[in-house]
Short mmCIF file of C-alpha atoms in Angstrom, two decimals:
data_model
loop_
_atom_site.label_atom_id
_atom_site.label_comp_id
_atom_site.label_asym_id
_atom_site.label_seq_id
_atom_site.Cartn_x
_atom_site.Cartn_y
_atom_site.Cartn_z
CA UNK A 329 -23.36 -2.82 15.29
CA UNK A 330 -25.73 -2.09 13.09
CA UNK A 331 -23.67 -2.10 9.07
CA UNK A 332 -26.79 -0.99 6.76
CA UNK A 333 -25.62 0.70 3.72
CA UNK A 334 -21.80 -0.32 5.23
CA UNK A 335 -18.68 -1.59 2.45
CA UNK A 336 -16.61 -3.68 4.59
CA UNK A 337 -13.92 -4.65 2.27
CA UNK A 338 -11.35 -7.39 3.61
CA UNK A 339 -8.43 -8.11 2.14
CA UNK A 340 -6.34 -10.95 2.53
CA UNK A 341 -3.23 -13.00 0.60
CA UNK A 342 -4.86 -16.88 0.96
CA UNK A 343 -2.57 -18.95 -1.94
CA UNK A 344 -5.26 -20.42 -2.60
CA UNK A 345 -9.98 -20.15 -2.53
CA UNK A 346 -11.27 -18.47 0.38
CA UNK A 347 -13.57 -22.06 -0.24
CA UNK A 348 -10.92 -23.91 0.98
CA UNK A 349 -9.99 -21.92 4.18
CA UNK A 350 -12.99 -20.30 5.52
CA UNK A 351 -16.64 -22.37 5.79
CA UNK A 352 -19.42 -22.37 3.64
CA UNK A 353 -21.77 -19.72 6.46
CA UNK A 354 -19.17 -16.51 5.64
CA UNK A 355 -18.73 -17.37 2.15
CA UNK A 356 -22.28 -16.91 1.68
CA UNK A 357 -22.79 -13.57 3.48
CA UNK A 358 -19.86 -11.73 0.91
CA UNK A 359 -21.45 -10.69 -1.72
CA UNK A 360 -18.62 -10.34 -4.72
CA UNK A 361 -15.48 -11.65 -4.29
CA UNK A 362 -12.21 -10.12 -6.02
CA UNK A 363 -9.40 -11.37 -6.84
CA UNK A 364 -6.00 -9.85 -8.27
CA UNK A 365 -3.62 -10.79 -9.88
CA UNK A 366 0.21 -10.77 -9.97
CA UNK A 367 2.55 -8.59 -11.00
CA UNK A 368 4.23 -9.67 -14.50
CA UNK A 369 7.55 -8.13 -15.05
CA UNK A 370 6.17 -4.76 -17.41
CA UNK A 371 4.18 -4.09 -13.49
CA UNK A 372 6.94 -4.40 -11.69
CA UNK A 373 9.37 -1.46 -13.03
CA UNK A 374 5.85 0.70 -14.13
CA UNK A 375 6.49 0.56 -9.70
CA UNK A 376 10.29 0.94 -9.75
CA UNK A 377 9.89 4.40 -12.72
CA UNK A 378 7.00 5.85 -10.28
CA UNK A 379 9.00 5.59 -7.01
CA UNK A 380 12.81 7.05 -9.15
CA UNK A 381 10.37 9.93 -10.13
CA UNK A 382 9.77 10.58 -7.31
CA UNK A 383 13.67 10.15 -5.89
CA UNK A 384 14.64 12.41 -9.32
CA UNK A 385 11.82 15.48 -7.81
CA UNK A 386 13.49 15.22 -4.74
CA UNK A 387 17.15 16.04 -6.24
CA UNK A 388 16.33 18.73 -8.30
CA UNK A 389 14.98 20.42 -5.52
CA UNK A 390 18.37 20.95 -5.21
CA UNK A 391 18.52 20.83 -9.44
CA UNK A 392 20.14 17.81 -9.21
CA UNK A 393 19.64 14.68 -11.99
CA UNK A 394 19.03 11.74 -10.92
CA UNK A 395 19.72 9.05 -14.77
CA UNK A 396 19.29 5.57 -13.97
CA UNK A 397 19.65 3.26 -16.53
CA UNK A 398 17.21 0.53 -17.94
CA UNK A 399 20.00 -2.10 -15.82
CA UNK A 400 19.64 -0.04 -12.60
CA UNK A 401 15.88 -0.62 -12.83
CA UNK A 402 15.20 -3.83 -13.72
CA UNK A 403 18.09 -4.86 -11.12
CA UNK A 404 15.36 -2.99 -8.79
CA UNK A 405 12.89 -4.00 -9.29
CA UNK A 406 14.26 -7.64 -9.06
CA UNK A 407 15.61 -6.26 -5.91
CA UNK A 408 12.25 -5.56 -4.66
CA UNK A 409 9.98 -8.04 -5.81
CA UNK A 410 8.12 -10.25 -2.95
CA UNK A 411 6.09 -12.90 -3.89
CA UNK A 412 4.52 -12.99 -0.11
CA UNK A 413 4.55 -9.79 -0.08
CA UNK A 414 4.77 -8.20 -3.54
CA UNK A 415 5.88 -4.84 -4.80
CA UNK A 416 5.99 -3.40 -0.40
CA UNK A 417 9.68 -3.79 -0.64
CA UNK A 418 10.75 -2.05 -3.70
CA UNK A 419 10.19 1.20 -1.83
CA UNK A 420 12.98 0.67 0.81
CA UNK A 421 15.42 -1.25 -2.32
CA UNK A 422 14.69 2.45 -3.62
CA UNK A 423 16.24 4.00 -0.34
CA UNK A 424 18.96 1.87 0.28
CA UNK A 425 20.43 1.35 -2.14
CA UNK A 426 19.83 5.12 -4.45
CA UNK A 427 18.06 7.22 -2.19
CA UNK A 428 21.12 6.79 1.30
CA UNK A 429 23.67 6.71 -0.98
CA UNK A 430 23.33 9.79 -3.28
CA UNK A 431 22.84 11.73 0.61
CA UNK A 432 26.26 10.55 1.38
CA UNK A 433 27.26 11.65 -1.63
CA UNK A 434 25.86 15.29 -1.50
CA UNK A 435 26.99 14.97 2.41
CA UNK A 436 30.48 14.86 1.30
CA UNK A 437 30.33 17.07 -1.51
CA UNK A 438 30.93 14.81 -3.74
CA UNK A 439 26.98 15.28 -5.99
CA UNK A 440 26.48 19.59 -5.74
CA UNK A 441 24.44 21.66 -7.19
CA UNK A 442 23.72 20.84 -10.87
CA UNK A 443 25.51 17.65 -10.61
CA UNK A 444 23.86 14.59 -12.44
CA UNK A 445 24.08 11.19 -10.71
CA UNK A 446 23.97 8.40 -13.23
CA UNK A 447 22.71 5.16 -11.30
CA UNK A 448 23.60 1.96 -13.29
CA UNK A 449 22.86 -1.99 -12.49
CA UNK A 450 27.05 -2.82 -11.99
CA UNK A 451 27.52 -6.47 -10.98
CA UNK A 452 27.25 -6.95 -7.90
CA UNK A 453 25.51 -3.43 -6.74
CA UNK A 454 24.01 -0.56 -8.12
CA UNK A 455 27.30 2.20 -9.19
CA UNK A 456 26.33 5.34 -8.77
CA UNK A 457 28.33 8.22 -9.76
CA UNK A 458 28.40 11.53 -10.39
CA UNK A 459 29.66 14.54 -13.01
#
């Protein structure tokens, strides 16, 4: 295999330095190692905002407004973060805790065109209500 003029990108979730896991012969063939920093609370909040905005856009197509309180956003960020997987679970948490529950409300007629759905970080689980 000829790798002339090629760029290889390798990713890993090593908990420490690559030199602790790979032999020097391999490390010497790697031109550059870029270490990413851990996600901060602000990073998570930004990711949650992006994901919630996508759901908000889908609901807007049905002329339904989605309001999510700061406490709900904070709860989603906390529940959707996993040290091993980073922010990957966030999308599933938003779908399960908000999207699926709103879908049931729409199917049952509790959320109709023109409604405003509010998601609040209540005790125990998120509180979702339509007005």
